[in-house]
Amino acid sequence: MTARLIIQLAALLGALSVGIGAFAAHGLRKSLEAAGRFETFETAVRYQFFHTMALFGIGLLLLARPELRSLGTVAWLWLGGIFVFSGSLYVLCLTGITKLGAVTPIGGLLFIAGWIMLALAARQL
């Protein structure tokens, strides 16, 4: 994955994070609170945004050090984490399908794997 693509994805995911968060806070808050799921939704947005900003940092680092190809793997792991972790929580909160909570930890593992991969890539700095 190229630095340009990673930065573009981070920009799009950042905009999406803000949009989803605002929509939840202003348009969905009452229904999410009534279902007891507002905090879960906020967690999904928070983890998406944290990893979006980290993804942006990976893109910048890759610009400076293009030989660190393993950073592309970090990006893929975090993207997977965003889609599986945050995505499953969004769907759970909006549909009430609680079985989706079973896949959420897989997204968390993808986040963790990305951070470990970043630590390994940093050995080359």
Short mmCIF file of C-alpha atoms in Angstrom, two decimals:
data_model
loop_
_atom_site.label_atom_id
_atom_site.label_comp_id
_atom_site.label_asym_id
_atom_site.label_seq_id
_atom_site.Cartn_x
_atom_site.Cartn_y
_atom_site.Cartn_z
CA MET A 1 0.00 0.00 0.00
CA THR A 2 1.43 3.38 -0.93
CA ALA A 3 1.84 6.37 1.35
CA ARG A 4 -0.52 8.37 -0.85
CA LEU A 5 -3.26 5.75 -0.60
CA ILE A 6 -2.85 5.44 3.16
CA ILE A 7 -3.10 9.22 3.62
CA GLN A 8 -6.13 9.39 1.31
CA LEU A 9 -7.85 6.58 3.22
CA ALA A 10 -7.05 8.30 6.51
CA ALA A 11 -8.56 11.54 5.20
CA LEU A 12 -11.74 9.79 4.09
CA LEU A 13 -12.01 7.77 7.29
CA GLY A 14 -11.41 10.94 9.32
CA ALA A 15 -14.28 12.71 7.56
CA LEU A 16 -16.43 9.63 8.03
CA SER A 17 -15.56 9.49 11.75
CA VAL A 18 -16.66 13.07 12.27
CA GLY A 19 -19.82 12.56 10.21
CA ILE A 20 -20.80 9.35 11.96
CA GLY A 21 -20.08 10.86 15.37
CA ALA A 22 -22.13 13.98 14.63
CA PHE A 23 -24.99 11.94 13.20
CA ALA A 24 -25.05 9.77 16.33
CA ALA A 25 -24.87 12.74 18.69
CA HIS A 26 -27.56 14.77 16.95
CA GLY A 27 -29.74 12.34 15.02
CA LEU A 28 -29.51 9.03 16.80
CA ARG A 29 -28.77 9.91 20.40
CA LYS A 30 -32.30 9.42 21.75
CA SER A 31 -32.86 6.09 20.04
CA LEU A 32 -29.38 4.82 20.91
CA GLU A 33 -29.79 5.89 24.54
CA ALA A 34 -33.22 4.27 24.70
CA ALA A 35 -31.63 1.01 23.52
CA GLY A 36 -28.71 1.46 25.95
CA ARG A 37 -26.26 1.59 23.06
CA PHE A 38 -25.05 5.20 22.86
CA GLU A 39 -21.82 4.50 24.74
CA THR A 40 -21.12 1.49 22.52
CA PHE A 41 -21.61 3.64 19.44
CA GLU A 42 -19.27 6.28 20.88
CA THR A 43 -16.66 3.58 21.50
CA ALA A 44 -16.88 2.54 17.85
CA VAL A 45 -16.41 6.13 16.67
CA ARG A 46 -13.54 6.72 19.11
CA TYR A 47 -11.61 3.61 18.04
CA GLN A 48 -12.22 4.44 14.39
CA PHE A 49 -10.91 7.96 14.86
CA PHE A 50 -7.86 6.94 16.93
CA HIS A 51 -6.82 4.41 14.33
CA THR A 52 -7.58 6.80 11.48
CA MET A 53 -5.15 9.31 12.98
CA ALA A 54 -2.59 6.54 13.53
CA LEU A 55 -3.10 5.48 9.91
CA PHE A 56 -2.37 9.05 8.82
CA GLY A 57 0.86 8.90 10.82
CA ILE A 58 1.80 5.65 9.08
CA GLY A 59 1.26 7.34 5.73
CA LEU A 60 3.55 10.21 6.72
CA LEU A 61 6.18 7.82 8.04
CA LEU A 62 6.01 5.83 4.83
CA LEU A 63 6.57 9.02 2.84
CA ALA A 64 9.75 9.63 4.80
CA ARG A 65 10.87 5.99 4.82
CA PRO A 66 9.40 4.23 1.75
CA GLU A 67 11.69 1.24 2.30
CA LEU A 68 9.68 0.30 5.40
CA ARG A 69 7.26 -1.85 3.45
CA SER A 70 5.94 -3.53 6.60
CA LEU A 71 4.13 -0.27 7.35
CA GLY A 72 1.72 -1.26 4.58
CA THR A 73 0.85 -4.33 6.64
CA VAL A 74 0.22 -2.10 9.65
CA ALA A 75 -2.16 -0.05 7.51
CA TRP A 76 -4.04 -3.14 6.33
CA LEU A 77 -4.36 -4.47 9.88
CA TRP A 78 -5.73 -1.17 11.17
CA LEU A 79 -8.13 -0.83 8.25
CA GLY A 80 -9.38 -4.32 8.98
CA GLY A 81 -9.70 -3.41 12.64
CA ILE A 82 -11.75 -0.32 11.80
CA PHE A 83 -14.12 -2.26 9.58
CA VAL A 84 -14.48 -5.28 11.86
CA PHE A 85 -14.37 -3.61 15.30
CA SER A 86 -16.13 -0.32 14.63
CA GLY A 87 -18.25 -1.68 11.79
CA SER A 88 -19.64 -4.54 13.88
CA LEU A 89 -20.45 -2.15 16.72
CA TYR A 90 -22.20 0.28 14.34
CA VAL A 91 -24.32 -2.50 12.91
CA LEU A 92 -25.04 -3.92 16.37
CA CYS A 93 -26.14 -0.52 17.66
CA LEU A 94 -28.28 0.32 14.64
CA THR A 95 -29.93 -3.07 14.13
CA GLY A 96 -29.86 -4.69 17.56
CA ILE A 97 -28.27 -7.83 16.11
CA THR A 98 -26.29 -8.77 19.21
CA LYS A 99 -24.62 -11.78 17.59
CA LEU A 100 -22.35 -9.31 15.80
CA GLY A 101 -20.71 -8.64 19.13
CA ALA A 102 -18.97 -11.99 18.67
CA VAL A 103 -16.83 -10.64 15.80
CA THR A 104 -15.93 -7.35 17.49
CA PRO A 105 -12.96 -8.86 19.36
CA ILE A 106 -11.48 -9.96 16.03
CA GLY A 107 -11.30 -6.29 15.09
CA GLY A 108 -9.60 -5.58 18.40
CA LEU A 109 -7.05 -8.29 17.64
CA LEU A 110 -6.39 -6.68 14.25
CA PHE A 111 -5.73 -3.36 16.01
CA ILE A 112 -3.34 -5.05 18.44
CA ALA A 113 -1.58 -6.92 15.63
CA GLY A 114 -1.11 -3.61 13.80
CA TRP A 115 0.51 -2.02 16.85
CA ILE A 116 2.81 -5.01 17.30
CA MET A 117 3.73 -4.88 13.62
CA LEU A 118 4.50 -1.16 14.01
CA ALA A 119 6.83 -1.98 16.92
CA LEU A 120 8.61 -4.53 14.73
CA ALA A 121 8.87 -2.07 11.83
CA ALA A 122 10.31 0.57 14.18
CA ARG A 123 13.34 -1.63 14.73
CA GLN A 124 14.42 -0.57 11.23
CA LEU A 125 14.34 3.15 12.04
#
